[in-house]
Tab-separated table of C-alpha atoms in Angstrom:
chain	number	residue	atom	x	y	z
A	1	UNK	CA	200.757	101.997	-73.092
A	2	UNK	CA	198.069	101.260	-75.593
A	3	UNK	CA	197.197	102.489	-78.829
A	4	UNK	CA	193.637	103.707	-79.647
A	5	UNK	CA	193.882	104.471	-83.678
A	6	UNK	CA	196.350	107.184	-84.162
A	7	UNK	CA	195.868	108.158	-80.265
A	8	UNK	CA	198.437	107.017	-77.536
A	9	UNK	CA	196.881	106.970	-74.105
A	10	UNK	CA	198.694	106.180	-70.884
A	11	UNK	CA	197.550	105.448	-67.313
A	12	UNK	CA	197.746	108.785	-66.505
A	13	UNK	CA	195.758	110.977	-69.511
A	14	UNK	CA	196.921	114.432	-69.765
A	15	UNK	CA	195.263	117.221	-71.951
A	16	UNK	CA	196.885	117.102	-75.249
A	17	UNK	CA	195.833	113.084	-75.073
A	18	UNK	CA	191.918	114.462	-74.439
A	19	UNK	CA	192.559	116.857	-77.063
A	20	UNK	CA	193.945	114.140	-79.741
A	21	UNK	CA	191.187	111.778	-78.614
A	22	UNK	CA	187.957	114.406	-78.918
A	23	UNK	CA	189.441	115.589	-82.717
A	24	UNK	CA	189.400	111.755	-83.660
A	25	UNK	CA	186.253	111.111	-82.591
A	26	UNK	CA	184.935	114.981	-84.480
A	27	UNK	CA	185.200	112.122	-87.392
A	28	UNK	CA	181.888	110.360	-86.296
A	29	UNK	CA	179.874	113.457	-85.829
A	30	UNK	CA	177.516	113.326	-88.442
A	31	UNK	CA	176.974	109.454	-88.387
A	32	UNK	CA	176.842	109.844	-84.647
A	33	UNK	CA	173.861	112.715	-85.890
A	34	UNK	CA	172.230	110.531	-88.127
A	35	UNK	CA	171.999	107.484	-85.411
A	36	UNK	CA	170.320	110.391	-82.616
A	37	UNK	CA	167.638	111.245	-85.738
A	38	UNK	CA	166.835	107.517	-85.795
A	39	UNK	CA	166.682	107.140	-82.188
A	40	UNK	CA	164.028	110.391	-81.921
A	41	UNK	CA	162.683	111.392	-85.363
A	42	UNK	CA	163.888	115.138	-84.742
A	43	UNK	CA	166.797	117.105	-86.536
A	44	UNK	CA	166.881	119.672	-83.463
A	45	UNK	CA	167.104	117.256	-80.617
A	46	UNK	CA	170.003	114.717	-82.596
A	47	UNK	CA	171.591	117.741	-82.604
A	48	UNK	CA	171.478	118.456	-78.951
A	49	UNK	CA	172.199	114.435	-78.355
A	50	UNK	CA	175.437	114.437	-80.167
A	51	UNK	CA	176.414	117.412	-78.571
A	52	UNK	CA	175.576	115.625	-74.979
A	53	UNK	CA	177.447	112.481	-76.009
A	54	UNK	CA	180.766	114.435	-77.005
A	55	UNK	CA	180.464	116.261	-73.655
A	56	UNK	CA	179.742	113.067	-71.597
A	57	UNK	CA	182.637	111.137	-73.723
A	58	UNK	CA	185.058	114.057	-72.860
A	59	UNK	CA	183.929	113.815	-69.107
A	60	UNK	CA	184.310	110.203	-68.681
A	61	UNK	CA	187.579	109.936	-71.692
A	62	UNK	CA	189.696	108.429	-68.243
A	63	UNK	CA	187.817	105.590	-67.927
A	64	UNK	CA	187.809	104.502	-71.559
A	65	UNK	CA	189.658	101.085	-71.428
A	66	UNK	CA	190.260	100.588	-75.234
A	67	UNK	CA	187.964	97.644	-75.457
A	68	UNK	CA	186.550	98.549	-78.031
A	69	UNK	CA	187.159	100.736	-80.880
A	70	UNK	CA	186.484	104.719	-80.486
A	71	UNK	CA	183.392	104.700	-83.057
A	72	UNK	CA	181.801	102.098	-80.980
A	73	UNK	CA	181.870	103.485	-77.612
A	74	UNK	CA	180.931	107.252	-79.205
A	75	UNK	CA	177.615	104.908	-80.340
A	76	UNK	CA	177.542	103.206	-76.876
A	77	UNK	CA	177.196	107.072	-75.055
A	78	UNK	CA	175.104	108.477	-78.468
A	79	UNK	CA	172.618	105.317	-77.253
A	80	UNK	CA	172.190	105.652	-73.967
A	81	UNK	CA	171.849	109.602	-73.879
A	82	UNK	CA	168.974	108.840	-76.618
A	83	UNK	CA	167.967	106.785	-74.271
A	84	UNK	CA	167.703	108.989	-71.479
A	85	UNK	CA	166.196	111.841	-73.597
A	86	UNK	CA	163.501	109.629	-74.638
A	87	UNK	CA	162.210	108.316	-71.355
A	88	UNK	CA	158.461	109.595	-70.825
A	89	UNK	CA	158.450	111.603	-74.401
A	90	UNK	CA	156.072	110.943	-77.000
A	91	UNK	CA	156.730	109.607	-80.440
A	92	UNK	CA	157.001	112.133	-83.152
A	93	UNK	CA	154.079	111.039	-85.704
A	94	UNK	CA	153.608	111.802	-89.357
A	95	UNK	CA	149.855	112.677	-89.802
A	96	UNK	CA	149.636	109.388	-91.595
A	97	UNK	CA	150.374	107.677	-88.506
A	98	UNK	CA	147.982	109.559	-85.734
A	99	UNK	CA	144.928	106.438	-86.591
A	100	UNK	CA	142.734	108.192	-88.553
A	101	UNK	CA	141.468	107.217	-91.958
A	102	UNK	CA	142.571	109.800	-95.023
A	103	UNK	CA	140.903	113.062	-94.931
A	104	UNK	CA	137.822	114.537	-97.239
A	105	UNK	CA	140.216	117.190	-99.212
A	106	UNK	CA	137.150	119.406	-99.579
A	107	UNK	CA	137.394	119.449	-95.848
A	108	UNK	CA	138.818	122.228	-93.303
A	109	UNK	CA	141.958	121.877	-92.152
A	110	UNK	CA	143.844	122.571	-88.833
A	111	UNK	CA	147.600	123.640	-87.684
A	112	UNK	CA	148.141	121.050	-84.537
A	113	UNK	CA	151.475	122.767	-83.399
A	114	UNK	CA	151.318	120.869	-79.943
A	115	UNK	CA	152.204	117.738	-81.346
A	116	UNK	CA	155.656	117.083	-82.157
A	117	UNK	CA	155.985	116.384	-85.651
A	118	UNK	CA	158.684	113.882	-87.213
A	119	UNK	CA	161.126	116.161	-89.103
A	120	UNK	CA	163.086	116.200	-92.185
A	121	UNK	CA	166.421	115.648	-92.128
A	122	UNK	CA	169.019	117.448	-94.277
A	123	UNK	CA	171.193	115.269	-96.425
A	124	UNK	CA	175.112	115.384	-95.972
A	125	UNK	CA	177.515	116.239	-99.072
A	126	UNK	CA	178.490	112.350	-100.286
A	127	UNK	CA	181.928	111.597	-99.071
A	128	UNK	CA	182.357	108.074	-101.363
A	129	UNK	CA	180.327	108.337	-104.540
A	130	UNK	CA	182.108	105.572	-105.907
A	131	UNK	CA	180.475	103.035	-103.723
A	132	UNK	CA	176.536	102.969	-104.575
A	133	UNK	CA	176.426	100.182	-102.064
A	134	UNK	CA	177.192	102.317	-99.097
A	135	UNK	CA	175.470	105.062	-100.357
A	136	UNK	CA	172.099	102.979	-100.365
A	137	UNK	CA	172.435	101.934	-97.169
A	138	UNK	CA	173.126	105.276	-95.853
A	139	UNK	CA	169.973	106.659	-97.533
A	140	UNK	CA	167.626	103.585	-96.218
A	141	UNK	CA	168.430	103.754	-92.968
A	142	UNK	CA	166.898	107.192	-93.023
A	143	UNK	CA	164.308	107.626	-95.510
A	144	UNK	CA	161.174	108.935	-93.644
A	145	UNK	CA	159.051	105.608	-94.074
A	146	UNK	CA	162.142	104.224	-92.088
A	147	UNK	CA	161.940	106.629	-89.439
A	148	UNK	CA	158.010	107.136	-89.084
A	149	UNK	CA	157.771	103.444	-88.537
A	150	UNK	CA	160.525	103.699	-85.853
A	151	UNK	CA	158.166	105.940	-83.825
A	152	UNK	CA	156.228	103.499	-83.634
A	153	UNK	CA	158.747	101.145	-81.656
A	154	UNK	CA	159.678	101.653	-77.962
A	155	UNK	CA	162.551	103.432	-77.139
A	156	UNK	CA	164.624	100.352	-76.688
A	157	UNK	CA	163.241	98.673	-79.819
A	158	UNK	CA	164.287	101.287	-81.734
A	159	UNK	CA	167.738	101.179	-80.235
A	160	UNK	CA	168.052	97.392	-80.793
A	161	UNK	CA	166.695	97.449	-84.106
A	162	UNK	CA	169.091	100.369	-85.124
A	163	UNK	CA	172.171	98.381	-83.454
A	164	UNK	CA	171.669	95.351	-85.074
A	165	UNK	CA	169.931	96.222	-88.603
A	166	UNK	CA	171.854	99.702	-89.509
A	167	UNK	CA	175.103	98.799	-87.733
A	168	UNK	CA	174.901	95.356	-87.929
A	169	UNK	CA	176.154	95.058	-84.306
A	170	UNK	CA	176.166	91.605	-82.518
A	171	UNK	CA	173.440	90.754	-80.155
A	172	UNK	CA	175.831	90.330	-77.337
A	173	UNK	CA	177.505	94.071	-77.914
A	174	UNK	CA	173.882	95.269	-78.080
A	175	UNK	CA	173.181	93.632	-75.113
A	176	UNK	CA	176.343	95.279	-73.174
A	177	UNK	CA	175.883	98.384	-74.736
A	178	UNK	CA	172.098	99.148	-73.162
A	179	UNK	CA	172.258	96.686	-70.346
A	180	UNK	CA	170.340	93.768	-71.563
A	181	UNK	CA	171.009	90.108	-71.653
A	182	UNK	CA	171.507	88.411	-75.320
A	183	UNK	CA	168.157	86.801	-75.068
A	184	UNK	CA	166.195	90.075	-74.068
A	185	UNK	CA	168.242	91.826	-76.885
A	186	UNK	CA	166.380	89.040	-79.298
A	187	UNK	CA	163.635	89.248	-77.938
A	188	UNK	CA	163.273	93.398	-78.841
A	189	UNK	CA	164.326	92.854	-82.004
A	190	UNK	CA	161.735	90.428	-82.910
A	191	UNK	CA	159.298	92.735	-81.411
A	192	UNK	CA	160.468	95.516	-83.164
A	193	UNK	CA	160.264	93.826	-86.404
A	194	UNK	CA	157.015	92.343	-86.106
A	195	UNK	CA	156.052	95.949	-85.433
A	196	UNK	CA	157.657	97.366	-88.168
A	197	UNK	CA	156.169	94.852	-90.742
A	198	UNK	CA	152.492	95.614	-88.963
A	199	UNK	CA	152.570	99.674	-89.603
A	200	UNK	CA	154.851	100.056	-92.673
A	201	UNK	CA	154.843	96.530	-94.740
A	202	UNK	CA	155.904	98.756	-97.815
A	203	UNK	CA	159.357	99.604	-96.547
A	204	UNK	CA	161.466	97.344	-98.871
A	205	UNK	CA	159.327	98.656	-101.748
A	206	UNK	CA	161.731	99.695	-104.497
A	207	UNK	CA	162.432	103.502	-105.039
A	208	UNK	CA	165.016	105.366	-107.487
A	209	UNK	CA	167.643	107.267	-106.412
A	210	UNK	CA	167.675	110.939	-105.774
A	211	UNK	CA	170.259	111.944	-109.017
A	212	UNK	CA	168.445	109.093	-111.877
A	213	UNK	CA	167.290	111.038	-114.829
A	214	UNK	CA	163.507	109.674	-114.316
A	215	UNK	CA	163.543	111.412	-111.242
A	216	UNK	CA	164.994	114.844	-112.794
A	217	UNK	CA	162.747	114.185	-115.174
A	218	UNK	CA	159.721	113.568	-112.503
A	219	UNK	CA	160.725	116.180	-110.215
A	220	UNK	CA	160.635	118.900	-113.114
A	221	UNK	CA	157.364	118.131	-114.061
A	222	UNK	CA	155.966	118.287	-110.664
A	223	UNK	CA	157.659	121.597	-110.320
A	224	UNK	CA	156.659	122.744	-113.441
A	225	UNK	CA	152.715	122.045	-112.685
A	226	UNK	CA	152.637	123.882	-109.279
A	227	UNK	CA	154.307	126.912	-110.738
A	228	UNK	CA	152.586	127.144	-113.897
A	229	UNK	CA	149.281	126.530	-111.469
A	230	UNK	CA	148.250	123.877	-114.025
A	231	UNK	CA	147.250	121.384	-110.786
A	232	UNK	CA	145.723	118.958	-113.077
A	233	UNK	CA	148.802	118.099	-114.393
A	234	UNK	CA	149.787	116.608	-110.691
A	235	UNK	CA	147.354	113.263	-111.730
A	236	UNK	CA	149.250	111.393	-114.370
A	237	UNK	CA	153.171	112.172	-111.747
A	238	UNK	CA	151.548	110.476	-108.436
A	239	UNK	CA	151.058	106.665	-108.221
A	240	UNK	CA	147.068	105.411	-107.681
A	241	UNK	CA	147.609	105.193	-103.997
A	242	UNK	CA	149.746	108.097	-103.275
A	243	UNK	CA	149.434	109.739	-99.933
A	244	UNK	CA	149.625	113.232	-99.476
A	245	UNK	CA	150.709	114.932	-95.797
A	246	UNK	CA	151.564	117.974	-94.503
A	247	UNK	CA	152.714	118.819	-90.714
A	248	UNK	CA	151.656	120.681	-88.657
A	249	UNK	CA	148.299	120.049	-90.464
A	250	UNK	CA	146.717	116.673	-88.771
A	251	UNK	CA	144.920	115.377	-91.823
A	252	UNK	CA	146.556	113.088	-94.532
A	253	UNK	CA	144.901	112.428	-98.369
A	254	UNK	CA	145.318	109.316	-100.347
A	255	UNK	CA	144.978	108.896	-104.389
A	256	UNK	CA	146.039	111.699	-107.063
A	257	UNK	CA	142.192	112.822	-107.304
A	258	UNK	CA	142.269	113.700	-103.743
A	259	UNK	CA	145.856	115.460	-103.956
A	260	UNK	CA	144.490	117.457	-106.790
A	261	UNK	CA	141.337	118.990	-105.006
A	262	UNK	CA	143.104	119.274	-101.915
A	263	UNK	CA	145.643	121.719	-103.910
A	264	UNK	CA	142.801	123.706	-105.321
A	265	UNK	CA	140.761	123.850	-102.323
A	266	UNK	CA	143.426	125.320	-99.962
A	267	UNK	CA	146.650	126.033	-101.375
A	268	UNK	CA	146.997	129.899	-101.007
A	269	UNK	CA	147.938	130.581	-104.514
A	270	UNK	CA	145.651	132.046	-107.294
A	271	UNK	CA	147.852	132.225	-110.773
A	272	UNK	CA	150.976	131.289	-112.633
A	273	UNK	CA	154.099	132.189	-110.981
A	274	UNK	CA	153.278	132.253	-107.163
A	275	UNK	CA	154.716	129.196	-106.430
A	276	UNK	CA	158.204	128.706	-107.519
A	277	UNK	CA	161.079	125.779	-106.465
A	278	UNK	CA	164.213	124.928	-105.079
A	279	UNK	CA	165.963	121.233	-105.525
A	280	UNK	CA	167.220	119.430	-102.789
A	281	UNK	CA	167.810	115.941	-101.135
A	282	UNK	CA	166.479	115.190	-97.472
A	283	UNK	CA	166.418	111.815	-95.787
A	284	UNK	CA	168.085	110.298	-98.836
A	285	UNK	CA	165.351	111.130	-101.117
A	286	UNK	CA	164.638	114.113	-103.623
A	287	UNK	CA	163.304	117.047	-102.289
A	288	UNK	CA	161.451	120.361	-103.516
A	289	UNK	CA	161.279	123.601	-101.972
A	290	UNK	CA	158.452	125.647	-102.542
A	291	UNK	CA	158.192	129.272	-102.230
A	292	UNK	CA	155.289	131.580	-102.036
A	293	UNK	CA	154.674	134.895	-103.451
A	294	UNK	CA	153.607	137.319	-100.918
A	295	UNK	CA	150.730	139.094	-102.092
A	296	UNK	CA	151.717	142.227	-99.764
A	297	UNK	CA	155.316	142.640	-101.245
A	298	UNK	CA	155.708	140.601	-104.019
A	299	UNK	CA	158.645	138.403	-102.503
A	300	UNK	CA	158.926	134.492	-103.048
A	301	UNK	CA	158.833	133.334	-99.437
A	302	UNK	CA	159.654	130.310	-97.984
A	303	UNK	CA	156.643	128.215	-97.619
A	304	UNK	CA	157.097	124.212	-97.570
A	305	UNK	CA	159.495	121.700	-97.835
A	306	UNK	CA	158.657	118.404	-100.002
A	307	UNK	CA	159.890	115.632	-99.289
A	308	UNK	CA	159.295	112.678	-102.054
A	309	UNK	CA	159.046	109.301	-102.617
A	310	UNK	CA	159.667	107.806	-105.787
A	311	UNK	CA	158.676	104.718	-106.836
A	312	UNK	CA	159.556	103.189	-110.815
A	313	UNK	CA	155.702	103.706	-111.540
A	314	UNK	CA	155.532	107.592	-109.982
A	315	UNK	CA	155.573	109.641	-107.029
A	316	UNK	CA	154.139	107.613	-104.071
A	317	UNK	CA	154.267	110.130	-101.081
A	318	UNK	CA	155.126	113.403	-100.454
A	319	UNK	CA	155.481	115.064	-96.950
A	320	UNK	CA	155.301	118.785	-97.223
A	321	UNK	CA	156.872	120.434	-94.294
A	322	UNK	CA	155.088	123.653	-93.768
A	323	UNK	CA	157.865	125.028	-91.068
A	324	UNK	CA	160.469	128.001	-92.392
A	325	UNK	CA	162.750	127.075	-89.827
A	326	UNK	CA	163.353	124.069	-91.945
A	327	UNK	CA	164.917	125.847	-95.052
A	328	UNK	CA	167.899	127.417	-92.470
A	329	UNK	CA	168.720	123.937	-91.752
A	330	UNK	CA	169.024	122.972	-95.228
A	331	UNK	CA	171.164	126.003	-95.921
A	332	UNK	CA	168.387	127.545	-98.199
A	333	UNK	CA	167.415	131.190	-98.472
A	334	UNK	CA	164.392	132.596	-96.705
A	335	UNK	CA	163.519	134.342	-99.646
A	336	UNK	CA	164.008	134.012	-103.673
A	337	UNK	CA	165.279	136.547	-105.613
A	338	UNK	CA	163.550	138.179	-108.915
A	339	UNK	CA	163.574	135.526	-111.616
């Protein structure tokens, strides 16, 4: 006999063992969720992936050997199914990331709904607020710069660099856990973070926290100015190289000028009061969602998610998310009610 955590497994595993096993491991679901969203920059396939690796951990729970802890082999499976999934797919892109040079703002723009987008992914309730430590790291490992720059690794690289940076796994339990020797699994990483340093050198760039006041503070003004339609307002909140992007739209704007006209030029609204906000989090940073009157019935629909991030000198990127199947996710209403 030999003890796994609180679970007691024999040679011979009978159901109520499965049963005791598969409710331990419900523990790691939403790390395990977190780990496929790094692996494939997409909320709705890490979904799918987790739900592969519990069924191919339930299918293959008789040949688990206790060598290593629960949480590990769940990431072991999570891995490899990513893995799997990933194998002749294309990376999901932020607009910033498709090559091109930023946009004219004056310019038309165009829905490209056949490429799949990197998306946003909702924040879970904090578990441990007392430890700010762990709650930075949490919220690193998945900020969008993070993850954009991961679609820019292979598959693999992104799994090494994940395994060893996030999890701070050992090269040689990397190695074992994709099938790679210890030198090939150093090899990767180096790659990967020679990579990472090429397409997003700003990553370690300091940001505040989601709950500061100078982000309440930030985030109200920037609210404010959209719904009061006073756009000009938007200059003195962005930093001078902030880049504005909006999926499924392929074009990307840099500097607050730029933000401004693109606002004026082709947001949909006309006066005070069509645009109105929701607070949230997403990928560890503070998020906005905006809602647009419809001219037809008067309703506050919902029309973009905003995603920001905040730097100590001002808002230096926003990704608006212009999907409504987005706010479901994020457990917010399809529609505001009356003020």
């Amino acid at each position: 006999m030999r003890k796994l955590h609180n679970v007691t497994v024999s040679a011979v595993h009978d159901t109520s063992t499965e049963d005791a096993f598969l409710a331990e491991a419900q523990q790691y679901r939403r790390e395990l969720l977190a780990h496929c969203y790094r692996m494939t920059g997409s909320l709705h396939d890490a979904e799918d992936l987790v739900q592969e690796t519990y069924l191919r951990a339930w299918k293959s729970f008789a040949n688990f050997q206790g060598r290593s802890s629960v949480r590990t082999w769940l990431y072991r499976i999570a891995t490899n199914t990513c893995l799997t999934a990933l194998d002749g797919r294309q990376r999901r892109p932020l607009p910033s990331g498709l090559g091109q040079p930023a946009a004219d703002p004056t310019g038309e723009i165009f829905d490209r709904h056949e490429i799949t987008w990197l998306e946003p992914l909702p924040d879970a309730p904090r578990e441990d607020p007392s430890d700010p430590s762990v709650i930075a790291e949490s919220r690193e490992s998945v900020r969008l710069a993070f993850i954009a720059a991961l679609q820019h690794l292979s598959p693999r690289q992104r799994a090494v660099l994940v395994l060893r940076e996030v999890l701070q796994w050992k090269a040689a339990e990397v190695g074992e856990a994709i099938g790679a020797s210890t030198a090939a699994v150093n090899s990767l990483l180096q790659r990967a973070r020679a990579q990472l340093d090429e397409v997003r050198p700003e990553l370690d760039s300091p940001r505040l926290e989601p709950e500061s006041p100078e982000v309440a503070d930030l985030l109200a003004r920037y609210t404010s100015a959209f719904a009061d339609y006073d756009i000009d307002r938007l200059v003195e909140l962005f930093t001078a190289d902030a880049v504005w992007e909006m999926p499924p739209f392929d074009t990307w704007y840099r500097s607050p000028a730029d933000i401004v006209t693109l606002s004026k030029t082709h947001c949909p609204a006309e006066n005070p009061g069509d645009m109105r906000f929701l607070l949230t989090t997403a990928n560890g940073q503070p998020a906005a969602a905006m809602y647009m009157r419809n001219p037809q019935t008067g309703r506050h629909e919902a029309f973009q998610l905003h995603v920001l991030d905040v730097r100590p000198n001002g808002i230096a990127h926003v990704v608006a998310f212009k999907e409504d199947r987005f706010f479901a996710k994020f457990g917010l209403p399809e529609v505001l009610n009356a003020p």
